Amino acid sequence: MNIGVLGAGQLGRMLALSGYPLANRFTFLDTTGHPSAGIGDVMVYTDQQPLLDAFLAKVDLVTYEFEHLPVSLVQAIEEHRPVYPGSRAIRICQNRAEEKALFDRLGIPTPAYRLVESADELEAAARELGCPVVAKSLTEGYDGKGQAVLKNSAEAHEAWRAINHPRLVVEAFVDFVREVSIIAARGRDGEVAFYPMAENQHVDGILRYSIAPLPDLDEQVEQIADGYIRALLDALDYVGVLTLELFQCADGSLLANEMAPRVHNSGHWTIDGAVTSQFENHLRAIQGLPLGDTSARMPTCMVNMIGREGEAAEVLALPDAHLHRYDKRERAGRKLGHVNLLAPTHAELLERVRACAALLPDAPAPRFSFEESGS
Amino acid sequence: MNIGVLGAGQLGRMLALSGYPLANRFTFLDTTGHPSAGIGDVMVYTDQQPLLDAFLAKVDLVTYEFEHLPVSLVQAIEEHRPVYPGSRAIRICQNRAEEKALFDRLGIPTPAYRLVESADELEAAARELGCPVVAKSLTEGYDGKGQAVLKNSAEAHEAWRAINHPRLVVEAFVDFVREVSIIAARGRDGEVAFYPMAENQHVDGILRYSIAPLPDLDEQVEQIADGYIRALLDALDYVGVLTLELFQCADGSLLANEMAPRVHNSGHWTIDGAVTSQFENHLRAIQGLPLGDTSARMPTCMVNMIGREGEAAEVLALPDAHLHRYDKRERAGRKLGHVNLLAPTHAELLERVRACAALLPDAPAPRFSFEESGS
């Protein structure tokens, strides 16, 4: 099976590493001009039909590892090859208004929000929701820019000019206890498999740690999250891995933040920590193969290496540490690799995570909500 | 780190799959004309200096996945790049007399044997050792030919002509209970890590099943095996993974059969069943990185797919089954892939192995010695 992947970053690299043992071969179509997969055949897309034809000629089936793709490109490919998950998922995930409308329609709670089309509407929304609020452009650039936090409604006009986008979504701040994510795979036959929920620690908007399974998670809460993602998967007739990021509040309730129609950084722990990784399950799903067991072998924590890498020799000396380098040049804020740490108990795992963090330049202190709850 | 690999078969493929997460890049030098790695840069060696120069220019460090290489080629490479393990290990492993002499020198017991240089000497050896005996050419071709079993000494002249080699080694038959193998890695600093011993089931000289760890293995026996392989590693100042195949007799004692200076089919279970795979530990060793934990996560069995593959969808539906296809064409007797099965207990593992064998065309019935001993 020759699999075409739209996007050619580390997610594509890890897909390929999971897919070679299934005898898959990979051709990547990069649309950014900066492919980094470092594996398989990489083509750089330049809006030329002959190049697209060459890509199509090489692949039986297409998927993507990156959702900031021209929807028209994905639709053009869909006319010639099966694309899983399809262009509809991309279109919705590229537009915060459509994404929130889908959450609303499926009864998936989100933070309170308003859509605005002018500075005056932004000011009114900020007053209505109660500041602070965060205003975001409806469609997101590659760099995650186009956002502003308003501490009071008087900042609306300045924020409107700074974001410089004709439509914004304005969200109330959520007083959350932790950020979590749920990842699930749906097969071509509609079978769904859910990974254990992970707790994620972001710093400056960049994921630093994901830990799963969670020792203090109410089973009912996990079932609610599974219900939300299943509703999304079924509504989109989705095939492949989908990720839903949520806030968990003090009362245990969950509010959906956003979804990603692909394998996700908060699921990298599954490479070593789950019976079947998110990458393998994505490939199984899109090829119509049965899904693999998503359960965790052991408490596992993923530690991202951002901007600068640690010394491989030091990291590999840690017990049950699994290094995953992306073979990229160091650059501030860049995801360069991650370390998966496993341990028989959460207490031992936290010790290992702290030992690992101490070896990585500029790693923030790991802090998980269940430490405070004494679990 | 750019790693050159001599040989380009499935062992090289799996080395590369383990090495990409360490940010290694791979260039394979195939000497057979039939590379199958399907990954990395593959060069086919044709005894041309420019090609060898191009290979050397691309790599920082060289290893091999195949020992039937011209020793002169390995020595020529050693003049320009570090080669781990070195040409000495290859030279010894290519020659049964040298290998047995090394076992003798290190006090590693082997089946009784004689070296012979004529049909008459073969006849005398057969009488002395007591038939049946097996006669083998001193150096082995790629195809494993050049062997004959003598049921009585009168067959010596016919066997001599059939093997058609100037020197043979003649071995007494061993009344063994099971075939086992021990795999160990030795780092550049002399650190050694041992995998749990595996029991191997061969049919017609081809490995079909390897299971580890063994539920009925006396700890002292495992220590003796560790001592044997450590003696070999230290005597050769070996860096990388070494495999020693042994016979275990009814009294528990071990007799060395042969060694392989590389990762080995009987260690494929470690990809999913051990904390660190044999492939990763080989790469860690040759790069001077600390060795990873060799312990087993769970009882694991490797099931080879020989000649014909099973249906991927059926195999992947088995619990905790991990498919490793080599992306090769089907051909009688060819190693096409393997399945690693894990289970919490040996009893459950055996059930899964039988279920897997039932899905594979022409798979022999799995039979392990510990079943009979009731362990």
XYZ file of C-alpha atoms in Angstrom:
750
model
C 0.000 0.000 0.000
C 1.465 3.345 -1.096
C 0.282 6.050 1.242
C 0.383 9.716 0.350
C 0.730 12.113 3.271
C -0.099 15.806 2.961
C 2.429 17.560 5.145
C 5.983 16.390 5.824
C 6.858 17.191 9.421
C 7.535 15.036 12.452
C 3.987 13.681 12.527
C 4.456 12.316 9.022
C 7.860 10.964 10.013
C 6.336 9.044 12.916
C 3.455 7.820 10.760
C 5.999 6.368 8.357
C 8.005 4.745 11.147
C 4.779 3.030 12.264
C 3.764 2.133 8.748
C 6.896 0.452 7.393
C 6.208 -2.623 9.570
C 2.805 -2.827 7.880
C 4.645 -2.820 4.515
C 3.339 0.649 3.739
C 5.413 2.995 1.598
C 5.196 6.749 1.952
C 5.191 9.776 -0.310
C 4.908 13.149 1.385
C 3.523 16.284 -0.239
C 4.853 19.304 1.615
C 3.023 22.609 1.159
C 5.205 24.763 3.417
C 8.537 24.635 1.604
C 10.152 23.263 4.769
C 9.714 19.489 4.856
C 11.404 17.761 7.790
C 10.097 14.180 7.662
C 13.549 12.913 6.678
C 12.106 9.604 5.510
C 10.147 8.324 2.495
C 9.744 10.265 -0.760
C 9.241 13.973 -0.190
C 7.732 16.241 -2.859
C 7.415 19.996 -2.358
C 4.106 21.303 -3.727
C 4.282 24.418 -5.841
C 0.762 24.579 -7.279
C 1.840 22.789 -10.455
C -0.474 20.204 -11.972
C 2.355 17.904 -13.204
C 3.685 17.664 -9.659
C 0.244 16.844 -8.285
C -0.200 14.252 -11.018
C 3.139 12.688 -10.117
C 2.067 12.535 -6.477
C -1.268 10.924 -7.390
C 0.464 8.397 -9.615
C 2.567 7.228 -6.684
C -0.119 6.754 -4.054
C -3.131 4.489 -3.475
C -4.555 6.358 -0.520
C -4.026 9.814 0.961
C -4.018 11.134 4.510
C -2.633 14.258 6.151
C -0.545 15.173 9.160
C -1.221 18.912 8.965
C -4.575 20.664 8.651
C -3.451 24.090 7.418
C -3.693 22.914 3.836
C -5.576 24.547 0.985
C -9.005 22.845 1.115
C -9.135 23.106 -2.677
C -5.979 20.967 -2.896
C -7.509 18.272 -0.697
C -10.744 18.379 -2.710
C -8.796 18.048 -5.966
C -7.018 14.994 -4.570
C -10.309 13.505 -3.369
C -11.500 13.383 -6.951
C -8.767 10.873 -7.761
C -7.861 9.018 -4.565
C -9.555 8.171 -1.266
C -8.564 10.781 1.360
C -8.998 9.848 5.042
C -10.048 11.849 6.993
C -11.643 13.886 4.196
C -11.628 17.554 3.213
C -14.723 18.258 5.318
C -12.813 17.691 8.554
C -10.059 20.026 7.332
C -12.536 22.700 6.302
C -14.231 22.666 9.701
C -10.980 22.603 11.682
C -9.681 25.587 9.720
C -12.590 27.723 10.815
C -13.287 28.361 14.490
C -16.895 29.373 13.784
C -17.666 26.139 11.957
C -15.888 24.098 14.612
C -17.849 25.755 17.429
C -21.103 25.395 15.495
C -20.410 21.665 15.190
C -19.678 21.405 18.936
C -22.940 23.272 19.626
C -24.963 21.113 17.273
C -23.639 17.923 18.907
C -24.233 19.195 22.445
C -20.520 19.353 23.266
C -20.117 22.194 25.776
C -17.545 24.901 25.040
C -16.508 28.090 26.823
C -19.068 30.850 26.170
C -18.252 32.621 22.898
C -19.457 35.232 20.403
C -18.724 35.811 16.728
C -17.956 39.443 15.877
C -17.422 41.372 12.636
C -16.339 44.785 13.865
C -14.466 46.515 16.670
C -17.785 47.658 18.142
C -19.149 44.126 18.155
C -15.913 42.972 19.800
C -16.340 45.598 22.514
C -19.958 44.526 23.095
C -18.977 40.828 23.244
C -16.219 41.544 25.756
C -18.718 43.368 27.971
C -21.330 40.644 27.617
C -18.948 37.724 28.332
C -17.041 39.576 31.052
C -13.339 40.274 30.756
C -10.783 38.915 30.408
C -11.726 37.450 27.057
C -9.590 36.112 24.239
C -10.271 37.232 20.668
C -9.074 34.989 17.834
C -9.196 35.322 14.066
C -11.655 32.854 12.583
C -9.013 31.179 10.455
C -5.581 30.547 11.852
C -2.261 31.176 10.179
C 0.551 28.637 10.387
C 2.201 30.539 13.179
C -0.681 30.563 15.663
C -0.821 34.372 15.540
C -3.993 36.405 15.262
C -5.006 36.289 18.910
C -5.343 38.925 21.622
C -6.349 38.890 25.264
C -8.612 41.776 26.323
C -8.323 42.657 29.990
C -11.218 45.080 29.592
C -13.639 45.999 26.847
C -11.922 49.345 26.207
C -9.071 47.428 24.562
C -11.422 46.197 21.823
C -10.460 48.704 19.131
C -6.750 48.206 19.616
C -7.175 44.412 19.582
C -9.329 44.580 16.441
C -6.585 46.499 14.594
C -3.849 44.186 15.882
C -5.588 40.997 14.787
C -6.631 42.582 11.502
C -9.143 39.951 10.424
C -12.746 40.513 9.194
C -14.318 37.995 11.606
C -13.281 37.001 15.102
C -14.434 34.577 17.709
C -14.416 35.964 21.262
C -14.180 33.461 24.104
C -14.740 33.805 27.828
C -11.857 32.714 30.001
C -12.373 29.341 31.645
C -11.365 28.760 35.232
C -10.023 25.299 34.511
C -8.149 22.863 36.746
C -6.284 21.240 33.916
C -6.031 20.872 30.167
C -6.750 17.386 28.891
C -7.111 15.702 25.535
C -8.895 12.685 24.257
C -7.702 10.827 21.171
C -9.748 8.249 19.314
C -9.495 6.312 16.078
C -12.429 5.412 13.876
C -12.167 2.672 11.256
C -13.716 2.573 7.828
C -16.428 0.321 9.276
C -17.303 2.814 12.040
C -15.469 0.924 14.814
C -14.114 3.418 17.401
C -11.222 2.962 19.842
C -10.449 5.520 22.571
C -7.093 6.216 24.185
C -6.966 7.007 27.886
C -7.330 10.730 28.512
C -4.061 12.661 28.879
C -3.296 15.720 30.995
C -1.340 18.314 29.050
C 0.897 21.079 30.340
C 1.383 23.998 27.960
C 3.819 26.856 28.472
C 3.468 29.912 26.216
C 1.027 27.986 24.070
C 3.478 25.131 23.407
C 2.826 21.641 24.752
C 5.582 20.573 27.160
C 4.239 17.489 28.976
C 1.467 14.949 28.412
C 0.778 12.258 30.964
C -1.589 9.289 30.706
C -3.488 7.520 32.051
C -4.621 9.864 34.840
C -4.691 8.412 38.353
C -7.491 10.682 39.576
C -9.839 10.599 36.625
C -13.448 9.796 37.342
C -14.576 7.009 35.043
C -17.766 8.908 34.273
C -15.764 11.923 33.115
C -13.764 9.731 30.760
C -17.007 8.282 29.405
C -18.369 11.779 28.813
C -15.224 12.709 26.876
C -15.476 9.477 24.878
C -19.080 10.402 24.089
C -18.058 13.836 22.815
C -15.362 12.540 20.496
C -17.558 9.688 19.292
C -20.248 12.229 18.377
C -17.674 14.197 16.352
C -16.308 11.074 14.656
C -19.753 9.859 13.686
C -21.028 13.280 12.586
C -18.059 13.686 10.260
C -18.144 10.014 9.140
C -14.517 10.305 10.099
C -11.833 7.707 9.326
C -8.526 7.919 11.191
C -7.317 9.501 14.426
C -9.055 12.592 15.814
C -7.953 14.651 18.818
C -10.170 16.759 21.035
C -8.584 19.199 23.479
C -10.661 20.054 26.528
C -10.556 22.063 29.735
C -11.507 20.250 32.910
C -13.134 22.497 35.554
C -13.048 22.145 39.336
C -16.392 20.328 39.343
C -14.987 17.749 36.902
C -16.946 19.043 33.922
C -15.330 19.306 30.511
C -15.406 22.157 27.996
C -14.172 21.559 24.453
C -11.351 23.838 23.369
C -10.521 22.678 19.855
C -10.061 19.597 17.764
C -7.312 18.438 15.421
C -8.134 16.075 12.553
C -4.939 14.067 12.921
C -2.463 12.359 15.192
C -1.490 14.787 17.918
C 1.468 15.771 20.074
C -0.529 14.864 23.189
C -0.692 11.293 21.862
C 3.040 10.748 21.358
C 3.150 8.899 24.681
C 1.309 6.046 22.943
C 4.396 5.086 20.888
C 5.942 3.430 23.931
C 3.156 3.598 26.506
C 0.167 2.067 24.720
C -0.300 -1.385 23.229
C -0.885 0.234 19.816
C 0.366 3.745 19.033
C -1.850 6.522 17.679
C 0.264 6.417 14.503
C -0.309 2.719 13.884
C -4.008 3.036 14.664
C -4.355 5.931 12.234
C -2.758 3.785 9.524
C -4.842 0.760 10.460
C -8.008 2.874 10.294
C -7.393 4.447 6.900
C -6.438 1.089 5.375
C -9.557 -0.650 6.659
C -7.580 -2.835 9.068
C -8.912 -3.667 12.535
C -7.980 -1.146 15.216
C -5.392 -2.133 17.821
C -5.696 -2.110 21.584
C -5.477 1.487 22.869
C -4.858 0.686 26.521
C -1.776 1.928 28.345
C 0.917 -0.559 29.337
C 2.024 1.639 32.225
C 1.778 5.246 33.428
C 3.619 7.220 30.733
C 4.739 10.811 30.321
C 5.775 12.532 27.119
C 8.345 15.290 27.571
C 8.761 17.614 24.595
C 12.174 18.919 23.573
C 11.565 22.484 22.432
C 14.145 24.791 20.888
C 17.165 22.900 22.178
C 17.750 19.183 22.685
C 19.235 17.466 25.681
C 22.302 15.228 25.494
C 21.116 11.923 24.065
C 23.546 9.977 26.259
C 22.124 11.536 29.411
C 18.484 11.045 28.425
C 19.064 7.428 27.376
C 20.636 6.658 30.754
C 17.287 7.308 32.471
C 15.295 4.150 33.269
C 12.635 3.198 30.694
C 13.301 6.374 28.685
C 12.542 6.374 24.974
C 14.045 9.114 22.865
C 12.320 10.313 19.706
C 14.356 12.873 17.829
C 12.934 14.515 14.709
C 16.345 15.196 13.148
C 15.686 18.944 12.892
C 17.931 21.940 13.512
C 17.610 23.690 16.842
C 15.567 26.918 16.776
C 13.715 28.736 19.546
C 10.204 27.353 20.044
C 10.699 24.511 17.557
C 9.570 20.975 18.388
C 12.766 18.936 18.023
C 11.819 15.668 19.630
C 10.323 14.120 22.700
C 11.135 11.622 25.411
C 8.622 9.029 26.569
C 9.099 7.915 30.150
C 7.357 4.892 31.630
C 7.143 3.751 35.243
C 5.137 1.221 37.231
C 3.519 3.930 39.391
C 2.663 7.596 38.957
C 4.928 8.515 41.863
C 7.936 6.870 40.209
C 6.934 8.373 36.904
C 6.955 11.887 38.343
C 10.462 11.304 39.703
C 11.626 10.237 36.256
C 9.930 13.197 34.605
C 11.700 15.588 36.966
C 15.022 13.852 36.328
C 14.440 14.153 32.585
C 13.380 17.804 32.777
C 16.611 18.550 34.644
C 18.569 17.276 31.621
C 16.733 19.362 29.026
C 17.755 22.976 28.404
C 15.004 25.468 29.294
C 12.469 22.772 30.261
C 9.795 24.211 32.554
C 9.056 22.470 35.853
C 6.556 19.653 35.313
C 3.360 20.243 37.288
C 0.319 17.978 37.123
C -3.015 18.585 38.761
C -3.178 15.149 40.364
C -0.051 15.910 42.406
C -1.981 18.616 44.230
C -5.024 16.435 44.712
C -2.725 13.940 46.441
C -3.563 11.049 44.135
C 25.126 10.452 12.881
C 25.263 8.818 9.458
C 25.474 5.077 9.854
C 26.659 2.782 7.103
C 25.254 -0.730 7.158
C 26.871 -3.593 5.251
C 23.997 -5.718 4.035
C 20.521 -4.469 3.134
C 17.983 -7.052 4.242
C 15.282 -7.035 6.885
C 17.779 -6.771 9.733
C 19.083 -3.528 8.258
C 15.524 -2.345 7.726
C 14.704 -2.908 11.395
C 17.978 -1.286 12.491
C 16.971 1.809 10.539
C 13.457 1.841 11.988
C 15.056 1.815 15.450
C 17.651 4.391 14.532
C 15.544 7.155 13.004
C 14.212 8.099 16.467
C 17.859 8.550 17.527
C 18.265 10.944 14.570
C 20.490 8.434 12.781
C 20.533 8.335 9.003
C 21.287 5.158 7.103
C 23.204 4.158 4.000
C 23.179 0.466 3.115
C 25.867 -1.296 1.096
C 24.401 -4.450 -0.378
C 26.822 -7.145 -1.589
C 24.268 -9.688 -2.797
C 22.593 -7.798 -5.638
C 19.228 -8.283 -3.896
C 18.735 -5.500 -1.364
C 15.374 -5.545 0.411
C 15.741 -2.967 3.196
C 13.267 -0.659 1.448
C 14.375 2.289 3.564
C 17.353 4.649 3.689
C 19.912 5.008 0.884
C 20.780 1.678 -0.696
C 23.961 1.189 -2.749
C 24.720 -2.091 -4.515
C 28.416 -2.982 -4.236
C 30.116 -4.091 -7.402
C 33.780 -4.107 -6.360
C 34.313 -0.602 -7.736
C 36.473 1.807 -5.759
C 34.410 4.919 -6.687
C 31.305 3.284 -5.252
C 33.131 2.379 -2.045
C 34.480 5.927 -1.831
C 30.961 7.300 -2.246
C 29.747 5.023 0.551
C 32.591 6.116 2.843
C 31.915 9.770 2.095
C 28.349 9.371 3.301
C 28.925 7.599 6.606
C 30.524 8.367 9.971
C 30.395 4.865 11.369
C 29.874 1.409 9.857
C 28.160 -1.724 11.113
C 26.776 -4.825 9.424
C 23.622 -6.888 9.439
C 25.057 -9.810 7.482
C 28.281 -11.707 8.127
C 28.802 -13.376 4.758
C 30.749 -10.387 3.529
C 34.191 -10.358 1.970
C 36.520 -9.850 4.966
C 38.796 -7.819 2.703
C 35.961 -5.359 2.086
C 35.372 -4.909 5.810
C 39.105 -4.480 6.399
C 39.311 -1.875 3.637
C 36.457 0.053 5.268
C 38.104 -0.216 8.694
C 41.052 1.762 7.375
C 38.778 4.765 6.877
C 35.873 4.507 9.299
C 35.184 2.832 12.658
C 33.492 -0.542 12.056
C 31.574 -2.099 14.968
C 31.745 -5.052 15.491
C 35.021 -5.295 13.563
C 36.335 -7.565 10.808
C 37.777 -10.028 13.342
C 34.296 -11.104 14.465
C 33.278 -11.600 10.824
C 36.409 -13.590 10.040
C 35.830 -15.948 12.963
C 32.114 -16.361 12.306
C 32.785 -17.229 8.669
C 34.958 -20.169 9.673
C 33.577 -22.994 11.783
C 37.056 -24.139 12.792
C 38.023 -20.716 14.101
C 34.695 -20.329 15.852
C 35.030 -23.706 17.584
C 38.647 -22.974 18.498
C 37.492 -19.758 20.172
C 34.743 -21.612 22.068
C 37.360 -24.183 23.185
C 39.848 -21.532 24.247
C 37.201 -19.753 26.353
C 35.948 -22.972 27.954
C 32.549 -22.791 26.257
C 31.406 -26.394 25.787
C 30.347 -27.524 22.312
C 29.169 -30.829 20.853
C 32.162 -33.149 20.253
C 33.703 -32.371 16.844
C 36.609 -33.179 14.531
C 38.194 -31.284 11.653
C 38.811 -33.410 8.564
C 40.594 -32.870 5.243
C 39.732 -36.028 3.311
C 37.011 -38.618 2.860
C 39.075 -41.103 4.865
C 39.449 -38.663 7.749
C 35.696 -38.037 7.573
C 35.053 -41.773 7.818
C 37.402 -42.092 10.821
C 35.777 -39.100 12.560
C 32.303 -40.561 12.034
C 33.442 -43.833 13.620
C 35.151 -42.056 16.503
C 32.256 -39.712 17.326
C 29.591 -42.346 16.738
C 26.914 -41.902 14.081
C 24.792 -40.121 13.271
C 27.130 -37.164 12.733
C 26.730 -34.020 10.723
C 29.497 -32.875 8.369
C 29.676 -29.208 7.408
C 31.948 -27.258 5.102
C 34.249 -24.989 7.089
C 32.989 -21.864 5.392
C 29.355 -21.445 4.627
C 27.746 -20.205 1.440
C 24.868 -17.758 1.480
C 22.362 -20.521 1.054
C 23.272 -22.645 4.080
C 24.231 -25.572 1.836
C 27.343 -27.662 2.244
C 26.084 -29.977 4.973
C 25.366 -33.700 5.155
C 24.117 -36.047 7.839
C 25.940 -39.423 8.005
C 23.826 -42.218 9.418
C 26.860 -44.482 9.338
C 30.539 -44.077 8.567
C 30.217 -45.928 5.249
C 28.465 -42.863 3.859
C 31.628 -40.788 4.329
C 32.901 -40.923 0.729
C 29.522 -40.035 -0.762
C 29.121 -37.146 1.729
C 32.642 -35.881 1.006
C 31.870 -35.685 -2.708
C 28.471 -34.061 -2.124
C 29.826 -31.316 0.117
C 32.835 -30.813 -2.154
C 34.905 -28.675 0.217
C 38.596 -29.143 1.176
C 37.993 -28.993 4.948
C 34.992 -30.062 6.957
C 33.958 -29.992 10.552
C 32.239 -33.162 11.774
C 29.934 -32.860 14.784
C 28.376 -35.471 17.035
C 24.602 -35.281 17.323
C 23.417 -33.774 20.568
C 20.469 -35.231 22.430
C 19.076 -31.825 23.320
C 15.821 -30.888 25.005
C 15.573 -27.538 23.305
C 17.400 -24.961 21.217
C 17.963 -21.663 22.965
C 19.778 -18.438 22.224
C 21.288 -15.714 24.293
C 21.685 -12.195 22.953
C 23.823 -9.526 24.558
C 25.010 -6.040 23.719
C 28.421 -4.651 24.631
C 29.085 -0.923 24.614
C 32.246 0.873 23.562
C 33.113 1.175 27.254
C 32.785 -2.582 27.850
C 29.373 -2.387 29.540
C 27.376 -5.550 28.789
C 23.583 -6.049 28.858
C 21.981 -9.490 28.463
C 18.531 -10.270 27.094
C 16.511 -13.067 28.680
C 17.241 -16.407 27.034
C 14.829 -17.425 24.264
C 13.685 -20.874 23.227
C 13.742 -21.332 19.469
C 11.829 -23.766 17.314
C 13.373 -24.507 13.921
C 11.753 -26.501 11.142
C 13.946 -27.615 8.228
C 16.689 -25.358 9.516
C 14.503 -22.226 9.471
C 13.525 -20.460 12.680
C 9.754 -20.484 13.146
C 9.152 -19.444 16.778
C 11.146 -17.731 19.530
C 9.702 -17.306 22.976
C 11.112 -15.360 25.924
C 11.514 -15.201 28.824
C 11.331 -18.905 29.671
C 9.118 -19.874 32.605
C 11.138 -22.968 33.528
C 14.664 -21.653 33.194
C 16.989 -22.228 36.103
C 18.589 -18.943 37.073
C 21.982 -20.630 37.281
C 21.667 -21.860 33.705
C 20.907 -18.334 32.534
C 23.961 -17.092 34.430
C 26.123 -19.730 32.764
C 24.882 -18.643 29.347
C 25.536 -15.003 30.252
C 29.056 -16.009 31.270
C 29.679 -17.704 27.920
C 28.560 -14.756 25.853
C 30.383 -12.295 28.074
C 33.587 -14.296 27.531
C 33.070 -14.061 23.754
C 32.280 -10.336 23.871
C 35.327 -9.553 25.975
C 37.694 -11.828 24.011
C 36.694 -10.115 20.768
C 36.605 -6.638 22.362
C 33.231 -6.649 20.713
C 30.982 -3.600 20.312
C 27.324 -4.165 19.413
C 24.887 -7.058 19.645
C 26.142 -10.667 19.580
C 24.001 -13.809 19.459
C 24.977 -17.240 20.738
C 22.838 -20.231 19.795
C 22.987 -23.161 22.198
C 21.522 -26.590 22.795
C 20.115 -27.289 26.227
C 20.394 -30.925 27.321
C 18.130 -32.882 29.649
C 20.432 -32.207 32.635
C 20.121 -28.463 31.973
C 23.650 -28.104 30.603
C 24.321 -25.938 27.562
C 26.401 -26.668 24.451
C 27.283 -23.839 22.084
C 26.098 -24.371 18.519
C 27.166 -21.194 16.730
C 27.324 -17.455 17.090
C 26.193 -14.588 14.893
C 27.978 -11.224 15.100
C 24.802 -9.206 14.724
C 21.178 -8.712 15.653
C 19.365 -11.995 15.230
C 15.993 -13.422 14.239
C 15.662 -14.995 17.696
C 15.791 -11.462 19.147
C 12.967 -9.955 17.085
C 10.625 -10.476 20.043
C 12.476 -7.611 21.771
C 10.940 -4.997 19.421
C 7.651 -5.190 21.293
C 8.466 -7.429 24.233
C 11.537 -5.824 25.795
C 12.033 -2.371 27.255
C 14.760 -1.721 24.650
C 14.935 -3.705 21.422
C 18.052 -5.527 20.219
C 18.130 -3.096 17.275
C 18.152 0.003 19.438
C 20.735 -1.480 21.781
C 22.995 -2.347 18.849
C 22.781 1.257 17.671
C 23.282 2.607 21.178
C 26.362 0.386 21.592
C 28.105 1.327 18.351
C 27.486 5.036 18.948
C 28.886 4.957 22.469
C 25.498 5.644 24.051
C 24.441 3.943 27.295
C 22.714 0.587 26.809
C 18.991 0.347 27.443
C 17.110 -1.978 29.769
C 16.973 -5.483 28.236
C 14.259 -6.899 30.467
C 11.028 -8.275 29.063
C 7.796 -6.374 29.603
C 5.744 -9.561 29.335
C 6.027 -13.125 28.014
C 6.499 -12.673 24.261
C 6.593 -14.965 21.252
C 7.919 -14.170 17.804
C 6.201 -16.046 14.981
C 8.029 -15.990 11.651
C 6.138 -15.653 8.379
C 8.030 -17.879 5.930
C 7.305 -18.196 2.229
C 3.769 -16.856 2.396
C 2.241 -14.153 4.579
C -0.997 -14.301 6.492
C -3.819 -11.804 5.975
C -2.759 -8.628 7.801
C -6.351 -7.912 8.857
C -6.647 -11.302 10.556
C -3.288 -11.109 12.305
C -3.928 -7.552 13.535
C -7.248 -8.632 15.051
C -5.390 -10.867 17.544
C -4.917 -9.318 20.992
C -1.545 -7.605 21.562
C -0.279 -8.724 18.153
C 2.413 -6.693 16.440
C 2.968 -7.241 12.752
C 6.381 -6.662 11.186
C 6.357 -7.093 7.444
C 9.579 -6.816 5.469
C 7.874 -5.677 2.247
C 9.337 -8.585 0.241
C 7.804 -10.781 -2.448
C 6.568 -14.215 -1.398
C 8.936 -17.103 -2.210
C 9.237 -20.559 -0.661
C 11.483 -20.516 2.405
C 11.879 -16.730 2.418
C 11.572 -14.733 5.636
C 8.793 -12.248 4.837
C 7.959 -10.876 8.250
C 7.109 -11.814 11.776
C 4.400 -11.311 14.355
C 5.206 -10.534 17.970
C 2.584 -11.690 20.430
C 2.508 -10.600 24.066
C 0.402 -11.910 26.933
C 0.361 -11.543 30.714
C 1.020 -15.280 31.260
C 2.710 -18.040 29.314
C -0.541 -20.016 29.165
C -2.361 -17.111 27.505
C 0.621 -16.520 25.266
C 0.535 -20.103 23.990
C -3.160 -19.716 23.153
C -2.382 -16.581 21.151
C 0.531 -18.260 19.386
C -1.698 -21.140 18.333
C -4.374 -18.716 17.136
C -1.739 -16.838 15.125
C -0.224 -20.005 13.659
C -3.706 -21.012 12.473
C -3.841 -17.808 10.405
C -0.474 -18.281 8.703
C -0.175 -20.494 5.622
C 2.059 -23.533 6.186
C 2.965 -22.566 9.764
C 4.124 -25.608 11.733
C 2.483 -26.365 15.078
C 4.189 -24.400 17.851
C 5.760 -26.702 20.415
C 7.814 -25.503 23.373
C 9.693 -27.674 25.835
C 8.194 -25.971 28.886
C 4.715 -27.119 27.866
C 5.807 -30.705 28.372
C 7.533 -29.946 31.646
C 4.205 -28.549 32.830
C 5.573 -25.124 33.734
